[in-house]
């Protein structure tokens, strides 16, 4: 799972020596160039670390307890592994987002929204089992974010697993075929670009377990004492250790007036950049963060931003600000707070991905030392509505691995105003003119 690149070893025709990682930290990327595995979807060898195997290894290593909080779990092997540990007497508990907590095999496509229908058809085409049904039949306790009596938080967007209150598996990946291996029926697909970390720290695991217990309450069928979304009460960032590595962890959401909110922490971290800021983001839709980057540009900080192609060109995307442009929305409105840069950023672009695949990281590397990651997209929804994790590591060793991943994505990326964005702008100009400023 853990590999690096040694130019000397490659020249000699020898296996590359793994780049070192900090004590207590393991890391896997499903598009890594220096490793490969056989895809369970196509049966073919492909580049990357097998994130599903990474999760399964952690489940099989458990001795007492497994706590899973993930937006979606649709990998039957993962469900079967949890079922096996449950039958062996381990404590196994699962929290899902309410959109994905029902058994897809019992759904009727005609009753589903278009995106849910596509998911249903893809999972059916795989011919795999129904992961949620496997858990339910085995009696594995499971709740979703309606267990507090509400209609659900914005999203139960966590992606973490706590094993024996000693190990945390977390990152950007949901436990799904599309997030890890690729889209069924699309042979070129390699899955959304994701990573997972395995963190060996009782201190950190205790913090994640406490977050899980806030959501869990007394579990299914009990009192309505589960807490999701703003009902959890926010809370300040915690300063913890994984081995010798300082880690900051913040669990969202927070009210907009709360000084501990995640967007404030992100702005503070970005403002501390001195020389380099690298980012690989699924979403950037917060004006304050774009404004903080504009100040860094004025200070001479070298900035590279790669954004998901599907989100970069939306009207609410702050990537447009960095490109020095803007785009009317479907109502021909322009955001009132937009601040297109007078000097567009050269180092902004979108990676070339297979059709249907997404850049799903939520990663930044500051000055080759500070790593920001987690489930937390850089958006108001993540900060103020969703159940999320925001992690910050102080580690040049770990930063080097994420910089290598960003370098990989950078190769062949489309920079500046792409043909896709230019065509969209032309369509909107023809429909809306210059757009109407919205207050």
XYZ file of N, CA, C and O in Angstrom, residues 260-339:
320
model
N -15.166 28.816 16.240
C -14.437 27.572 16.016
C -14.727 26.938 14.655
O -14.191 25.871 14.351
N -15.534 27.573 13.819
C -15.969 26.950 12.582
C -14.797 26.639 11.644
O -13.759 27.299 11.650
N -15.024 25.621 10.775
C -13.955 25.105 9.933
C -13.432 26.081 8.906
O -12.225 26.097 8.607
N -14.293 26.932 8.332
C -13.815 27.878 7.334
C -12.870 28.905 7.956
O -11.919 29.356 7.314
N -13.123 29.259 9.216
C -12.206 30.159 9.915
C -10.849 29.521 10.124
O -9.800 30.168 9.961
N -10.851 28.218 10.487
C -9.583 27.513 10.648
C -8.840 27.428 9.327
O -7.620 27.657 9.271
N -9.555 27.133 8.236
C -8.903 27.065 6.931
C -8.294 28.416 6.539
O -7.164 28.480 6.054
N -9.044 29.500 6.754
C -8.515 30.822 6.407
C -7.265 31.133 7.218
O -6.276 31.665 6.686
N -7.287 30.784 8.495
C -6.115 31.016 9.344
C -4.907 30.237 8.836
O -3.786 30.759 8.774
N -5.127 28.997 8.461
C -4.030 28.171 7.965
C -3.492 28.712 6.645
O -2.268 28.812 6.457
N -4.391 29.071 5.726
C -3.948 29.598 4.442
C -3.160 30.885 4.626
O -2.132 31.108 3.972
N -3.633 31.732 5.516
C -2.967 33.024 5.735
C -1.568 32.856 6.291
O -0.747 33.776 6.209
N -1.281 31.684 6.863
C 0.053 31.413 7.388
C 1.042 30.944 6.346
O 2.226 30.734 6.659
N 0.594 30.777 5.088
C 1.503 30.342 4.021
C 2.580 31.399 3.796
O 2.290 32.598 3.771
N 3.807 30.934 3.604
C 4.922 31.854 3.388
C 5.512 31.763 1.982
O 5.884 32.780 1.397
N 5.607 30.535 1.430
C 6.253 30.379 0.120
C 5.415 29.571 -0.861
O 5.367 29.899 -2.042
N 4.782 28.494 -0.378
C 4.103 27.579 -1.299
C 2.733 27.176 -0.747
O 2.596 26.903 0.445
N 1.757 27.107 -1.644
C 0.434 26.582 -1.311
C -0.035 25.712 -2.470
O -0.243 26.212 -3.582
N -0.157 24.424 -2.225
C -0.658 23.474 -3.222
C -2.003 22.943 -2.760
O -2.162 22.577 -1.584
N -2.967 22.831 -3.691
C -4.303 22.353 -3.329
C -4.837 21.405 -4.392
O -4.610 21.618 -5.593
N -5.546 20.375 -3.937
C -6.302 19.482 -4.816
C -7.677 19.339 -4.178
O -7.828 18.669 -3.157
N -8.697 19.988 -4.767
C -9.982 20.170 -4.093
C -11.143 19.714 -4.962
O -11.191 20.009 -6.163
N -12.081 19.029 -4.324
C -13.341 18.687 -4.981
C -14.185 19.943 -5.169
O -14.762 20.162 -6.238
N -14.265 20.771 -4.138
C -15.094 21.980 -4.164
C -14.335 23.137 -3.527
O -13.706 22.970 -2.477
N -14.409 24.306 -4.139
C -13.988 25.562 -3.523
C -15.104 26.563 -3.780
O -15.251 27.072 -4.892
N -15.908 26.839 -2.755
C -17.067 27.727 -2.942
C -17.220 28.714 -1.798
O -18.326 29.176 -1.521
N -16.118 29.061 -1.145
C -16.154 30.012 -0.029
C -15.332 31.242 -0.396
O -14.109 31.153 -0.593
N -15.992 32.385 -0.446
C -15.353 33.608 -0.895
C -14.181 34.006 -0.011
O -13.145 34.458 -0.501
N -14.315 33.816 1.305
C -13.231 34.236 2.208
C -11.934 33.492 1.927
O -10.843 34.051 2.091
N -12.043 32.250 1.500
C -10.837 31.489 1.201
C -10.192 31.979 -0.094
O -8.963 32.074 -0.189
N -11.012 32.306 -1.092
C -10.470 32.877 -2.326
C -9.805 34.219 -2.040
O -8.734 34.528 -2.587
N -10.416 35.017 -1.168
C -9.829 36.312 -0.821
C -8.499 36.138 -0.093
O -7.543 36.892 -0.317
N -8.418 35.127 0.779
C -7.152 34.855 1.476
C -6.075 34.452 0.489
O -4.905 34.859 0.624
N -6.443 33.690 -0.541
C -5.469 33.304 -1.562
C -5.016 34.512 -2.366
O -3.845 34.604 -2.763
N -5.936 35.459 -2.616
C -5.565 36.673 -3.344
C -4.506 37.457 -2.577
O -3.553 38.004 -3.171
N -4.641 37.512 -1.258
C -3.626 38.186 -0.446
C -2.290 37.464 -0.531
O -1.231 38.089 -0.587
N -2.332 36.131 -0.555
C -1.088 35.365 -0.680
C -0.416 35.642 -2.017
O 0.813 35.750 -2.090
N -1.212 35.771 -3.076
C -0.630 36.095 -4.379
C 0.118 37.421 -4.316
O 1.226 37.548 -4.847
N -0.499 38.408 -3.651
C 0.148 39.713 -3.526
C 1.440 39.630 -2.722
O 2.367 40.424 -2.929
N 1.513 38.668 -1.825
C 2.712 38.498 -0.989
C 3.781 37.643 -1.667
O 4.832 37.389 -1.095
N 3.510 37.164 -2.882
C 4.502 36.400 -3.622
C 4.499 34.908 -3.357
O 5.430 34.204 -3.759
N 3.463 34.402 -2.696
C 3.368 32.961 -2.446
C 3.047 32.246 -3.763
O 2.185 32.686 -4.536
N 3.753 31.163 -4.032
C 3.484 30.343 -5.212
C 2.266 29.464 -4.932
O 2.280 28.675 -3.991
N 1.233 29.596 -5.751
C -0.032 28.895 -5.526
C -0.315 27.968 -6.703
O -0.238 28.385 -7.867
N -0.639 26.728 -6.378
C -1.154 25.789 -7.373
C -2.490 25.250 -6.873
O -2.578 24.783 -5.732
N -3.496 25.313 -7.711
C -4.810 24.785 -7.354
C -5.312 23.885 -8.473
O -5.426 24.321 -9.629
N -5.614 22.647 -8.127
C -6.312 21.736 -9.018
C -7.701 21.505 -8.447
O -7.846 21.190 -7.263
N -8.713 21.666 -9.278
C -10.096 21.529 -8.836
C -10.803 20.494 -9.696
O -10.435 20.256 -10.852
N -11.821 19.869 -9.122
C -12.598 18.889 -9.866
C -13.251 19.552 -11.075
O -13.880 20.605 -10.942
N -13.125 18.949 -12.263
C -13.684 19.577 -13.468
C -15.192 19.802 -13.377
O -15.707 20.780 -13.938
N -15.911 18.926 -12.680
C -17.354 19.066 -12.598
C -17.802 20.224 -11.735
O -18.897 20.769 -11.934
N -16.968 20.633 -10.760
C -17.340 21.722 -9.859
C -16.637 23.032 -10.194
O -17.138 24.103 -9.855
N -15.492 22.967 -10.842
C -14.694 24.179 -11.062
C -15.450 25.231 -11.863
O -15.295 26.431 -11.627
N -16.279 24.774 -12.807
C -16.919 25.714 -13.739
C -18.361 26.021 -13.389
O -19.123 26.473 -14.238
N -18.755 25.776 -12.148
C -20.104 26.142 -11.735
C -20.134 27.607 -11.292
O -19.127 28.152 -10.849
N -21.307 28.203 -11.377
C -21.413 29.637 -11.116
C -20.965 30.008 -9.712
O -20.444 31.102 -9.482
N -21.152 29.093 -8.726
C -20.792 29.402 -7.341
C -19.338 29.099 -7.030
O -18.871 29.332 -5.915
N -18.578 28.577 -7.985
C -17.202 28.163 -7.727
C -16.273 29.366 -7.623
O -16.248 30.229 -8.507
N -15.474 29.387 -6.564
C -14.495 30.464 -6.414
C -13.265 30.240 -7.293
O -12.403 31.122 -7.388
N -13.189 29.084 -7.946
C -12.133 28.873 -8.938
C -12.231 29.936 -10.022
O -11.221 30.409 -10.561
N -13.463 30.355 -10.331
C -13.663 31.400 -11.340
C -12.992 32.702 -10.926
O -12.441 33.425 -11.771
N -13.055 33.032 -9.637
C -12.374 34.236 -9.153
C -10.891 34.176 -9.475
O -10.294 35.144 -9.965
N -10.278 33.024 -9.175
C -8.840 32.874 -9.397
C -8.487 32.985 -10.872
O -7.381 33.405 -11.225
N -9.431 32.603 -11.745
C -9.221 32.708 -13.186
C -9.515 34.108 -13.712
O -9.342 34.375 -14.902
N -9.984 34.989 -12.826
C -10.275 36.359 -13.240
C -11.555 36.493 -14.030
O -11.705 37.434 -14.828
N -12.500 35.587 -13.815
C -13.728 35.614 -14.600
C -14.916 35.295 -13.706
O -14.759 35.057 -12.509
N -16.120 35.296 -14.269
C -17.313 34.906 -13.544
C -18.329 34.349 -14.532
O -18.158 34.468 -15.755
N -19.372 33.737 -13.998
C -20.325 33.013 -14.827
C -21.723 33.185 -14.241
O -21.928 32.905 -13.056
N -22.692 33.645 -15.026
C -24.062 33.715 -14.502
C -24.597 32.332 -14.172
O -24.250 31.339 -14.826
N -25.453 32.259 -13.159
C -26.063 30.979 -12.816
C -27.271 30.716 -13.722
O -27.502 31.450 -14.695
N -28.046 29.659 -13.414
C -29.155 29.276 -14.285
C -30.257 30.328 -14.329
O -31.090 30.313 -15.229
N -30.242 31.264 -13.357
C -31.207 32.372 -13.367
C -30.594 33.654 -13.908
O -31.132 34.734 -13.752
N -29.418 33.509 -14.512
C -28.668 34.641 -15.078
C -28.171 35.597 -13.999
O -27.905 36.776 -14.273
N -28.051 35.111 -12.762
C -27.571 35.952 -11.670
C -26.085 35.787 -11.431
O -25.506 34.723 -11.678
N -25.446 36.854 -10.964
C -24.040 36.840 -10.556
C -23.964 37.047 -9.051
O -24.693 37.875 -8.504
N -23.110 36.296 -8.379
C -22.949 36.449 -6.941
C -22.459 37.853 -6.621
O -21.496 38.353 -7.223
N -23.106 38.485 -5.646
C -22.770 39.873 -5.307
C -21.356 40.006 -4.767
O -20.689 41.015 -4.974
N -20.864 38.967 -4.069
C -19.562 39.078 -3.415
C -18.407 38.628 -4.298
O -17.258 38.618 -3.858
N -18.698 38.258 -5.546
C -17.621 37.792 -6.422
C -16.516 38.831 -6.534
O -16.773 40.030 -6.670
N -15.262 38.360 -6.515
C -14.114 39.260 -6.678
C -13.139 38.625 -7.652
O -12.094 38.090 -7.248
